[in-house]
CSV table of C-alpha atoms in Angstrom, one decimal:
chain,number,residue,atom,x,y,z
A,280,MET,CA,217.5,59.9,203.6
A,281,ASP,CA,218.3,63.4,204.5
A,282,ARG,CA,215.7,65.7,204.0
A,283,GLU,CA,217.7,68.4,202.8
A,284,PHE,CA,219.2,66.1,200.2
A,285,ILE,CA,215.9,65.1,198.9
A,286,ALA,CA,215.0,69.0,198.7
A,287,GLU,CA,218.1,69.6,196.5
A,288,ARG,CA,217.3,66.8,194.2
A,289,GLN,CA,214.0,67.8,194.0
A,290,LYS,CA,214.8,71.4,193.2
A,291,GLY,CA,217.4,70.4,190.6
A,292,LEU,CA,214.8,68.2,188.7
A,293,GLN,CA,212.2,71.0,188.7
A,294,ASN,CA,214.9,73.5,186.9
A,295,TYR,CA,215.6,70.5,184.6
A,296,LEU,CA,212.1,70.0,183.8
A,297,ASN,CA,212.0,73.6,183.4
A,298,VAL,CA,214.4,73.9,180.7
A,299,ILE,CA,212.8,70.9,178.7
A,300,THR,CA,209.4,72.6,178.7
A,301,THR,CA,210.7,75.7,177.6
A,302,ASN,CA,212.4,74.0,174.5
A,303,HIS,CA,209.6,74.3,172.1
A,304,ILE,CA,211.1,71.2,170.2
A,305,LEU,CA,211.5,69.3,173.2
A,306,SER,CA,208.1,70.2,175.2
A,307,ASN,CA,206.4,68.5,172.0
A,308,CYS,CA,208.6,65.4,172.3
A,309,GLU,CA,206.6,62.1,172.8
A,310,LEU,CA,208.9,60.8,175.2
A,311,VAL,CA,208.8,64.0,177.4
A,312,LYS,CA,204.9,64.0,177.2
A,313,LYS,CA,204.5,60.4,178.2
A,314,PHE,CA,207.0,61.0,181.3
A,315,LEU,CA,205.0,64.0,182.3
A,316,ASP,CA,201.4,62.7,181.9
A,317,PRO,CA,201.6,58.9,181.2
A,318,ASN,CA,197.9,58.3,181.6
A,319,ASN,CA,197.2,60.6,178.4
A,320,TYR,CA,199.8,59.7,176.3
A,321,SER,CA,200.1,55.8,177.2
A,322,ALA,CA,198.6,54.7,173.5
A,323,ASN,CA,201.3,52.9,170.9
A,324,TYR,CA,200.2,55.3,168.1
A,325,THR,CA,202.3,53.8,165.8
A,326,GLU,CA,200.4,50.3,166.1
A,327,ILE,CA,196.9,52.1,165.7
A,328,ALA,CA,198.7,53.9,162.6
A,329,LEU,CA,199.8,50.3,161.0
A,330,GLN,CA,196.2,49.1,161.8
A,331,HIS,CA,194.3,51.8,159.7
A,332,VAL,CA,196.8,51.4,157.1
A,333,SER,CA,196.9,47.7,156.7
A,334,MET,CA,192.7,48.3,156.5
A,335,PHE,CA,193.3,50.5,153.5
A,336,PHE,CA,195.8,48.3,151.9
A,337,ARG,CA,193.0,45.4,151.7
A,338,SER,CA,190.8,48.0,149.3
A,339,GLU,CA,193.9,49.3,147.8
A,340,PRO,CA,196.1,46.5,146.8
A,341,LYS,CA,198.4,48.5,144.5
A,342,TRP,CA,200.4,50.1,147.1
A,343,GLU,CA,203.1,48.6,149.5
A,344,VAL,CA,205.1,49.9,152.5
A,345,VAL,CA,208.9,49.9,152.1
A,346,GLU,CA,209.7,51.2,155.8
A,347,PRO,CA,208.2,53.3,158.3
A,348,LEU,CA,209.5,56.9,158.8
A,349,LYS,CA,209.8,56.8,162.5
A,350,ASP,CA,209.8,60.1,164.2
A,351,ILE,CA,210.5,62.1,161.4
A,352,GLY,CA,207.7,64.6,162.3
A,353,TRP,CA,206.7,66.5,165.5
A,354,ARG,CA,203.2,65.5,166.2
A,355,ILE,CA,202.4,62.1,168.3
A,356,ARG,CA,199.4,61.3,166.6
A,357,LYS,CA,200.8,61.5,163.1
A,358,LYS,CA,202.9,58.6,161.7
A,359,TYR,CA,204.7,58.5,158.2
A,360,PHE,CA,205.4,55.3,156.0
A,361,LEU,CA,207.5,55.1,152.8
A,362,MET,CA,205.4,53.8,150.1
A,363,LYS,CA,205.9,52.6,146.6
A,364,ILE,CA,203.6,51.3,143.8
A,365,LYS,CA,203.7,47.7,142.9
A,366,ASN,CA,203.8,48.3,139.2
A,367,GLN,CA,206.5,51.4,139.6
A,368,PRO,CA,208.8,50.1,142.4
A,369,LYS,CA,211.3,52.6,141.7
A,370,GLU,CA,209.2,55.6,142.7
A,371,ARG,CA,209.1,56.3,146.4
A,372,LEU,CA,205.8,58.3,148.1
A,373,VAL,CA,205.5,59.2,151.6
A,374,LEU,CA,202.1,58.0,153.4
A,375,SER,CA,201.0,60.1,156.2
A,376,TRP,CA,198.3,58.7,158.6
A,377,ALA,CA,196.8,61.6,161.5
A,378,ASP,CA,193.9,61.0,164.2
A,379,LEU,CA,191.6,63.7,164.7
A,380,GLY,CA,192.3,66.7,166.7
A,381,PRO,CA,190.7,69.1,169.1
A,382,ASP,CA,189.5,71.7,166.5
A,383,LYS,CA,187.5,69.3,164.2
A,384,TYR,CA,184.1,70.6,163.7
A,385,LEU,CA,182.9,69.3,160.3
A,386,SER,CA,180.7,66.9,160.1
A,387,ASP,CA,181.7,63.2,158.9
A,388,LYS,CA,180.3,63.3,155.6
A,389,ASP,CA,181.7,66.8,155.0
A,390,PHE,CA,185.0,66.0,156.7
A,391,GLN,CA,185.4,62.8,154.2
A,392,CYS,CA,184.3,65.1,151.2
A,393,LEU,CA,186.9,67.6,151.7
A,394,ILE,CA,189.6,65.0,152.2
A,395,LYS,CA,188.9,63.7,148.9
A,396,LEU,CA,188.9,66.8,147.5
A,397,LEU,CA,192.5,67.7,148.2
A,398,PRO,CA,193.8,65.9,145.2
A,399,SER,CA,192.1,67.8,142.8
A,400,CYS,CA,193.8,71.0,144.3
A,401,LEU,CA,196.1,72.2,141.6
A,402,HIS,CA,198.5,75.5,142.7
A,403,PRO,CA,202.2,76.2,141.8
A,404,TYR,CA,202.8,76.9,145.5
A,405,ILE,CA,201.1,73.7,146.9
A,406,TYR,CA,202.8,70.2,147.4
A,407,ARG,CA,199.9,67.9,145.0
A,408,VAL,CA,198.5,65.0,147.2
A,409,THR,CA,198.3,62.0,145.1
A,410,PHE,CA,195.7,60.1,147.2
A,411,ALA,CA,193.6,60.8,150.2
A,412,THR,CA,190.7,59.0,152.0
A,413,ALA,CA,189.4,59.5,155.4
A,414,ASN,CA,187.0,57.5,158.0
A,415,GLU,CA,184.9,59.0,160.8
A,416,SER,CA,188.3,58.9,163.2
A,417,SER,CA,191.5,59.4,160.8
A,418,ALA,CA,192.7,60.4,157.4
A,419,LEU,CA,195.5,59.0,155.2
A,420,LEU,CA,197.4,60.8,152.5
A,421,ILE,CA,200.0,60.1,149.9
A,422,ARG,CA,202.3,62.6,148.1
A,423,MET,CA,205.9,61.8,146.4
A,424,PHE,CA,208.7,61.6,148.4
A,425,ASN,CA,211.2,64.3,147.8
A,426,GLU,CA,215.1,63.6,148.4
A,427,LYS,CA,215.8,67.5,149.1
A,428,GLY,CA,213.5,67.4,152.0
A,429,THR,CA,211.7,70.8,153.2
A,430,LEU,CA,212.7,74.3,153.7
A,431,LYS,CA,213.7,73.3,157.5
A,432,ASP,CA,216.1,70.8,156.0
A,433,LEU,CA,217.7,73.2,153.9
A,434,ILE,CA,218.1,75.5,156.8
A,435,TYR,CA,219.7,73.1,159.2
A,436,LYS,CA,221.1,70.8,156.8
A,437,ALA,CA,219.6,68.1,157.9
A,438,LYS,CA,218.7,64.8,156.1
A,439,PRO,CA,214.8,64.3,155.7
A,440,LYS,CA,214.8,60.9,156.6
A,441,ASP,CA,216.3,61.5,160.2
A,442,PRO,CA,214.3,61.9,163.4
A,443,PHE,CA,212.9,65.3,164.2
A,444,LEU,CA,214.8,65.8,167.2
A,445,LYS,CA,218.1,64.7,165.2
A,446,LYS,CA,217.6,67.1,162.5
A,447,TYR,CA,216.6,70.1,164.4
A,448,CYS,CA,217.0,70.1,168.2
A,449,ASN,CA,221.0,70.8,168.4
A,450,PRO,CA,222.0,72.1,165.2
A,451,LYS,CA,226.0,71.6,164.2
A,452,LYS,CA,225.9,74.9,162.6
A,453,VAL,CA,223.4,77.9,162.3
A,454,GLN,CA,223.2,80.0,159.2
A,455,GLY,CA,220.6,81.7,157.4
A,456,LEU,CA,219.6,81.6,153.7
A,457,GLU,CA,220.7,84.1,151.4
A,458,LEU,CA,219.1,87.6,150.7
A,459,GLN,CA,217.4,86.5,147.4
A,460,GLN,CA,216.0,83.5,148.9
A,461,ILE,CA,214.5,84.9,151.4
A,462,LYS,CA,213.0,87.1,149.2
A,463,THR,CA,211.6,84.2,146.7
A,464,TYR,CA,210.6,81.8,149.1
A,465,GLY,CA,208.8,84.5,151.0
A,466,ARG,CA,207.0,85.6,148.4
A,467,GLN,CA,205.9,82.4,147.4
A,468,VAL,CA,204.6,81.4,150.7
A,469,LEU,CA,202.7,84.8,150.8
A,470,GLU,CA,201.2,84.2,147.7
A,471,VAL,CA,199.8,80.6,148.5
A,472,LEU,CA,198.5,81.9,151.8
A,473,LYS,CA,196.3,84.6,150.2
A,474,PHE,CA,195.1,81.8,147.7
A,475,LEU,CA,194.0,79.8,150.4
A,476,HIS,CA,192.4,82.8,152.3
A,477,ASP,CA,190.6,84.2,149.2
A,478,LYS,CA,189.1,80.5,149.0
A,479,GLY,CA,187.9,80.5,152.4
A,480,PHE,CA,190.1,77.5,153.4
A,481,PRO,CA,191.7,77.5,156.9
A,482,TYR,CA,195.3,76.6,157.4
A,483,GLY,CA,197.2,77.7,160.6
A,484,HIS,CA,199.8,75.5,159.9
A,485,LEU,CA,202.4,77.1,158.7
A,486,HIS,CA,206.2,76.2,159.8
A,487,ALA,CA,209.5,75.4,157.8
A,488,SER,CA,208.7,71.9,157.9
A,489,ASN,CA,205.4,72.3,156.2
A,490,VAL,CA,207.3,73.7,153.1
A,491,MET,CA,208.6,71.4,150.7
A,492,LEU,CA,211.3,72.5,148.6
A,493,ASP,CA,211.3,71.4,144.9
A,494,GLY,CA,214.0,73.1,142.9
A,495,ASP,CA,214.1,76.8,143.6
A,496,THR,CA,210.3,76.6,144.4
A,497,CYS,CA,208.6,76.6,147.8
A,498,ARG,CA,205.5,74.3,147.8
A,499,LEU,CA,203.2,73.9,150.9
A,500,LEU,CA,202.0,70.7,152.6
A,501,ASP,CA,199.5,69.6,155.2
A,502,LEU,CA,196.3,71.5,154.2
A,503,GLU,CA,194.4,68.5,155.5
A,504,ASN,CA,195.3,69.4,159.1
A,505,SER,CA,193.2,72.2,159.5
A,506,LEU,CA,190.1,69.8,158.5
A,507,LEU,CA,191.5,67.2,161.0
A,508,GLY,CA,191.4,69.9,163.8
A,509,LEU,CA,195.0,69.4,164.6
A,510,PRO,CA,196.8,72.2,166.9
A,511,SER,CA,199.4,74.7,165.1
A,512,PHE,CA,203.3,74.1,165.9
A,513,TYR,CA,203.3,77.8,166.8
A,514,ARG,CA,200.0,77.7,169.3
A,515,SER,CA,201.9,77.8,172.3
A,516,TYR,CA,203.0,81.3,170.9
A,517,PHE,CA,200.1,82.9,169.3
A,518,SER,CA,197.8,81.8,171.9
A,519,GLN,CA,199.3,84.3,174.6
A,520,PHE,CA,198.5,87.4,172.7
A,521,ARG,CA,194.8,87.9,172.1
A,522,LYS,CA,194.9,90.0,169.2
A,523,ILE,CA,195.6,87.2,167.2
A,524,ASN,CA,192.5,85.6,167.1
A,525,THR,CA,191.8,84.9,163.5
A,526,LEU,CA,193.2,82.0,161.4
A,527,GLU,CA,194.5,84.9,158.9
A,528,SER,CA,196.4,86.5,161.7
A,529,VAL,CA,197.4,83.2,162.7
A,530,ASP,CA,199.3,82.5,159.5
A,531,VAL,CA,201.0,86.2,159.1
A,532,HIS,CA,202.1,85.4,162.7
A,533,CYS,CA,203.3,81.9,161.8
A,534,PHE,CA,205.0,83.6,158.2
A,535,GLY,CA,207.3,86.2,160.9
A,536,HIS,CA,208.6,82.7,163.0
A,537,LEU,CA,209.2,81.2,159.2
A,538,LEU,CA,210.8,84.7,158.0
A,539,TYR,CA,213.0,84.8,161.3
A,540,GLU,CA,214.1,81.3,160.8
A,541,MET,CA,215.1,81.9,157.1
A,542,THR,CA,217.2,85.1,158.1
A,543,TYR,CA,219.0,83.7,161.2
A,544,GLY,CA,219.3,80.0,160.6
A,545,ARG,CA,217.0,79.3,163.8
A,546,PRO,CA,213.9,80.0,165.7
A,547,PRO,CA,213.8,83.3,168.0
A,548,ASP,CA,214.4,82.4,171.6
A,549,SER,CA,211.3,83.9,172.9
A,550,VAL,CA,208.3,86.0,171.6
A,551,PRO,CA,207.5,88.8,171.3
A,552,VAL,CA,211.1,89.8,170.0
A,553,ASP,CA,212.3,92.8,171.7
A,554,SER,CA,215.2,93.5,169.4
A,555,PHE,CA,216.5,91.7,166.1
A,556,PRO,CA,220.1,90.9,165.2
A,557,PRO,CA,221.7,92.4,162.3
A,558,ALA,CA,219.7,91.0,159.0
A,559,PRO,CA,220.9,90.9,155.6
A,560,SER,CA,218.5,94.1,154.8
A,561,MET,CA,216.7,96.3,156.8
A,562,ALA,CA,213.4,95.4,154.9
A,563,VAL,CA,213.5,92.1,156.5
A,564,VAL,CA,213.7,93.6,159.6
A,565,ALA,CA,210.9,95.8,158.9
A,566,VAL,CA,208.6,92.5,158.1
A,567,LEU,CA,209.6,90.9,161.2
A,568,GLU,CA,208.8,93.8,163.4
A,569,SER,CA,205.4,94.0,161.9
A,570,THR,CA,204.5,90.3,162.9
A,571,LEU,CA,206.9,89.5,165.8
A,572,SER,CA,207.6,92.5,167.7
A,573,CYS,CA,205.8,93.7,171.2
A,574,GLU,CA,203.8,96.2,169.2
A,575,ALA,CA,202.6,93.7,166.4
A,576,CYS,CA,201.9,91.0,168.9
A,577,LYS,CA,199.9,93.8,171.2
A,578,ASN,CA,198.2,95.5,168.5
A,579,GLY,CA,197.3,92.8,166.0
A,580,MET,CA,198.9,91.7,162.8
A,581,PRO,CA,199.3,93.0,159.2
A,582,THR,CA,197.3,91.3,156.5
A,583,VAL,CA,199.0,89.1,153.7
A,584,SER,CA,198.2,92.0,151.2
A,585,ARG,CA,199.9,94.2,153.2
A,586,LEU,CA,202.9,91.8,153.5
A,587,LEU,CA,203.2,91.5,149.7
A,588,GLN,CA,203.0,95.2,149.5
A,589,MET,CA,206.3,95.8,151.5
A,590,PRO,CA,209.7,96.5,149.9
A,591,LEU,CA,211.0,92.9,150.9
A,592,PHE,CA,208.6,91.2,148.6
A,593,SER,CA,207.0,93.7,146.2
A,594,ASP,CA,209.9,93.7,143.7
A,595,VAL,CA,210.1,89.7,143.4
A,596,LEU,CA,209.3,88.6,139.8
A,597,LEU,CA,207.6,85.4,140.0
A,598,THR,CA,207.7,82.8,136.9
A,599,THR,CA,205.3,80.2,136.8
A,600,SER,CA,202.7,79.2,134.1
A,601,GLU,CA,200.6,76.6,136.0
A,602,LYS,CA,197.1,78.2,136.8
A,603,PRO,CA,195.7,77.7,140.7
A,604,GLN,CA,192.8,75.5,140.5
A,605,PHE,CA,190.8,74.5,143.6
A,606,LYS,CA,186.9,74.1,142.9
A,607,ILE,CA,184.8,74.0,146.5
A,608,PRO,CA,181.3,73.3,146.3
A,609,THR,CA,179.0,75.9,147.8
A,610,LYS,CA,177.9,73.9,150.4
A,611,LEU,CA,181.3,72.7,151.7
A,612,LYS,CA,182.5,76.6,151.8
A,613,GLU,CA,179.6,76.9,154.1
A,614,ALA,CA,180.7,74.3,156.3
A,615,LEU,CA,184.2,75.4,156.2
A,616,ARG,CA,183.2,78.8,157.3
A,617,ILE,CA,181.3,77.4,160.2
A,618,ALA,CA,184.5,75.0,161.2
A,619,LYS,CA,186.7,78.0,160.5
A,620,GLU,CA,184.5,80.4,163.2
A,621,CYS,CA,184.5,77.4,165.8
A,622,ILE,CA,188.2,77.4,165.7
A,623,GLU,CA,188.7,80.8,166.3
A,624,LYS,CA,186.0,80.9,168.8
A,625,ARG,CA,188.1,78.0,171.0
A,626,LEU,CA,190.9,80.0,170.5
A,627,ILE,CA,189.6,83.1,172.0
A,628,GLU,CA,188.4,80.9,174.9
A,629,GLU,CA,191.8,79.6,175.4
A,630,GLN,CA,193.6,83.2,175.3
A,631,LYS,CA,191.1,84.4,177.6
A,632,GLN,CA,191.8,81.7,180.3
A,633,ILE,CA,195.7,82.2,179.7
A,634,HIS,CA,195.3,85.6,180.5
A,635,GLN,CA,193.2,85.2,183.5
A,636,HIS,CA,195.7,82.5,184.6
A,637,ARG,CA,198.7,85.0,184.1
A,638,ARG,CA,196.9,87.8,185.9
A,639,LEU,CA,196.3,85.3,188.9
A,640,THR,CA,199.9,84.3,189.0
A,641,ARG,CA,201.3,87.9,188.7
A,642,ALA,CA,199.1,88.9,191.5
A,643,GLN,CA,200.0,86.1,193.9
A,644,SER,CA,203.7,86.7,193.0
A,645,HIS,CA,203.5,90.1,193.8
A,646,HIS,CA,201.7,89.5,197.1
A,647,GLY,CA,204.1,87.1,197.7
A,648,SER,CA,207.1,89.1,197.2
A,649,GLU,CA,209.5,90.4,200.0
A,650,GLU,CA,208.9,93.7,199.1
A,651,GLU,CA,205.3,93.4,199.2
A,652,ARG,CA,205.4,91.8,202.6
A,653,LYS,CA,207.2,94.4,203.7
A,654,ARG,CA,205.1,97.1,202.4
A,655,ARG,CA,202.1,95.5,204.2
A,656,LYS,CA,203.9,95.1,207.6
A,657,ILE,CA,204.7,99.1,207.4
A,658,LEU,CA,201.0,99.8,206.4
A,659,ALA,CA,199.6,97.5,209.2
A,660,ARG,CA,201.9,99.3,211.5
A,661,LYS,CA,200.7,102.5,210.7
A,662,LYS,CA,197.2,101.2,211.0
A,663,SER,CA,197.7,100.4,214.4
A,664,LYS,CA,199.1,103.2,215.5
A,665,ARG,CA,196.7,105.5,213.9
A,666,SER,CA,193.9,103.1,215.5
A,667,ALA,CA,195.5,103.4,218.6
A,668,VAL,CA,195.9,107.2,218.4
A,669,GLU,CA,191.9,107.5,217.6
A,670,ASN,CA,191.2,105.1,220.5
A,671,ASN,CA,193.2,107.4,222.9
A,672,GLU,CA,191.4,110.4,221.3
A,673,GLU,CA,187.8,108.8,222.0
A,674,HIS,CA,188.7,107.8,225.2
A,675,SER,CA,190.0,111.5,226.4
A,676,ALA,CA,186.8,112.8,224.6
A,677,LYS,CA,184.6,110.2,226.7
A,678,TYR,CA,186.6,111.2,230.3
A,679,SER,CA,185.9,114.8,229.3
A,680,ASN,CA,182.5,114.2,228.8
A,681,SER,CA,182.1,112.4,231.8
A,682,ASN,CA,183.7,115.2,233.8
A,683,ASN,CA,181.7,117.8,232.8
A,684,SER,CA,178.4,115.8,233.5
A,685,GLY,CA,179.7,114.7,236.6
A,686,SER,CA,180.2,118.3,238.1
A,687,GLY,CA,176.5,119.1,237.4
A,688,ALA,CA,175.3,115.5,238.6
A,689,SER,CA,176.1,116.7,242.3
A,690,SER,CA,172.8,118.6,242.4
A,691,PRO,CA,169.5,116.9,241.8
A,692,LEU,CA,167.8,117.0,238.5
A,693,THR,CA,165.6,120.0,237.9
A,694,SER,CA,161.8,119.3,237.7
A,695,PRO,CA,160.0,119.6,234.8
A,696,SER,CA,157.6,122.1,236.6
A,697,SER,CA,160.5,124.4,237.7
A,698,PRO,CA,160.2,127.7,236.9
A,699,THR,CA,163.3,129.5,234.8
A,700,PRO,CA,164.9,132.4,236.4
A,701,PRO,CA,164.6,135.8,234.4
A,702,SER,CA,167.4,136.3,232.7
A,703,THR,CA,168.6,139.7,233.8
A,704,ALA,CA,168.3,138.5,237.8
A,705,ALA,CA,171.3,137.9,239.5
A,706,ALA,CA,171.9,134.4,241.1
A,707,PRO,CA,172.6,134.2,244.8
A,708,GLY,CA,176.2,133.3,245.7
A,709,LEU,CA,177.1,133.6,242.0
A,710,GLY,CA,181.0,135.2,241.7
A,711,LYS,CA,182.0,137.6,239.4
A,712,ARG,CA,185.4,139.0,238.6
A,713,CYS,CA,185.7,142.6,238.8
A,714,LYS,CA,189.1,144.6,239.2
A,715,GLY,CA,191.0,140.9,239.6
A,716,ARG,CA,188.7,140.3,242.7
A,717,ASP,CA,186.3,137.9,243.4
A,718,VAL,CA,183.1,139.3,245.2
A,719,ARG,CA,179.7,138.3,245.8
A,720,VAL,CA,176.7,139.7,244.3
A,721,ALA,CA,173.4,140.1,246.2
A,722,SER,CA,170.0,139.7,244.3
A,723,SER,CA,167.6,142.9,245.0
A,724,THR,CA,164.9,141.0,243.7
A,725,PRO,CA,163.3,138.4,245.8
A,726,THR,CA,164.6,134.8,245.4
A,727,PRO,CA,162.3,131.8,245.0
A,728,THR,CA,162.9,129.8,248.4
A,729,SER,CA,161.7,126.6,246.9
A,730,SER,CA,164.3,124.1,246.6
A,731,SER,CA,163.1,122.8,243.0
A,732,SER,CA,163.7,126.6,241.9
A,733,LEU,CA,167.1,126.9,243.6
A,734,THR,CA,168.0,123.7,242.1
A,735,SER,CA,167.1,124.7,238.7
A,736,PHE,CA,168.6,127.9,238.8
A,737,GLU,CA,172.0,126.5,240.1
A,738,HIS,CA,172.0,123.7,237.3
A,739,ARG,CA,171.5,125.5,234.3
A,740,GLY,CA,174.1,128.3,235.1
A,741,ALA,CA,172.8,130.4,232.4
A,742,LEU,CA,172.5,134.0,234.3
A,743,THR,CA,174.2,137.0,232.9
A,744,VAL,CA,174.7,140.6,234.6
A,745,SER,CA,175.7,143.5,232.5
A,746,THR,CA,177.6,145.7,235.2
A,747,PRO,CA,180.1,148.1,233.9
A,748,GLY,CA,183.6,147.5,234.8
A,749,CYS,CA,183.2,144.0,235.6
A,750,GLU,CA,183.8,140.5,233.4
A,751,TRP,CA,181.6,137.5,233.9
A,752,ARG,CA,183.0,134.3,233.9
A,753,GLU,CA,181.8,131.5,231.7
A,754,PRO,CA,179.0,130.0,233.1
A,755,ARG,CA,179.2,127.1,235.1
A,756,GLY,CA,177.4,125.1,238.2
A,757,LEU,CA,177.4,126.4,241.4
A,758,THR,CA,180.1,123.4,242.5
A,759,GLN,CA,182.1,125.1,239.9
A,760,LEU,CA,182.4,128.7,241.1
A,761,HIS,CA,185.2,128.4,243.8
A,762,PRO,CA,187.3,125.2,244.4
A,763,GLU,CA,186.6,125.6,247.9
A,764,PHE,CA,183.1,126.0,247.8
A,765,PRO,CA,181.6,123.8,250.6
A,766,LYS,CA,178.8,121.6,250.0
A,767,ARG,CA,177.6,122.6,253.5
A,768,ASN,CA,176.8,126.1,252.2
A,769,PHE,CA,175.0,124.7,249.4
A,770,GLU,CA,172.9,122.2,251.8
A,771,GLU,CA,172.4,125.3,253.9
A,772,SER,CA,170.7,127.5,251.1
A,773,ARG,CA,168.7,124.6,250.4
A,774,ASN,CA,167.0,125.0,253.6
A,775,LEU,CA,166.4,128.5,253.5
């Protein structure tokens, strides 16, 4: 086949995959993961879930499976089944089964005790667990089935039993909730988050599909996710920001996503959000800016208590008579605290790796850019020219030094025992400039006749004479006093 055609098809496929993987819902789809990584996603989790559920029914014969709820959730390793009680055939319940995740740090004993403790949790804004059990590899929980569905079903006008992709990936109509609904639902979610934080119970899994609607009341779902060690729906977002490094700050950031979806009827295109579209109230934008803006993601999240004091939620009156109850033994509280610290530590390490990878990618992109390559070429040329100039200067200096040393090399070297002529004596044959003429000055004092003395005297060339009206030249060697100075005269003077 034509190479250009193959390259064009490869480029088109890469662009197609980039679009899919940048979509938050599609990137978590089981089909996409199996296509991109078939080795790690080859297991049939529906069959595995059925095996565990069948084993559960052997010890609990009062339950019966009505039908599997295929792909109603976004998790690959979490499956749902519509259930009924044999002696109450009209009531419908939902069974959820989930495998263990990478953040499971509780011991098997503590894990099973805490899972079985969940049905005892009573709170007006937590969806009640009817039954819960666990083994060393998974957990199984049963709740009442709600025909109205979740908060996300309300926003997208979806049916609860439809597959996740069909319900939320491509909505026909995008419309947010009314301001009073935003205020009420937001206040209820913040209240239950504060309750869990005060109890020391880690959550970190807030999103619109985990908020069940019961009339005008929001109730939180899936408290078991943090015990199972499952990753958060928004982990790919907050793992990019190193200031969001605790489960409390994770919950606040996820609340920002939830508030954005309630306000605008869709999730944000990207995070952080540079500018927010018009909202029903500026108080909504103020909360969104404190949780999703560039400044908030860079500097850190506010606390849940701080959000409750903001104008959007401070004037909301909650009417409920149900008293919250959730008793956790001291030993299990300590186990939760240690597990929470381990979860946060792994998050910090992941954020560090992402930060280093992004720095490396930016550096490679910068050095590989056309502008940077041109800049490096210009710098290389300048450096080459500078090196050439320095080499020429060094060569010229060496050549000059060799010439200077060569002019004195025509005479023999001075013997160490040679006497030094007196500084006031005039050298024989030494020229001086007097009134513009070169004249010879004869010495009035006896001159040593030894060749070594003469050679030493000539080689040093440091003799000076103070004569009025005359200006001496720069001291030089005898061969440099006159360009026509014959070497023969020098040989003859040596033989004197």
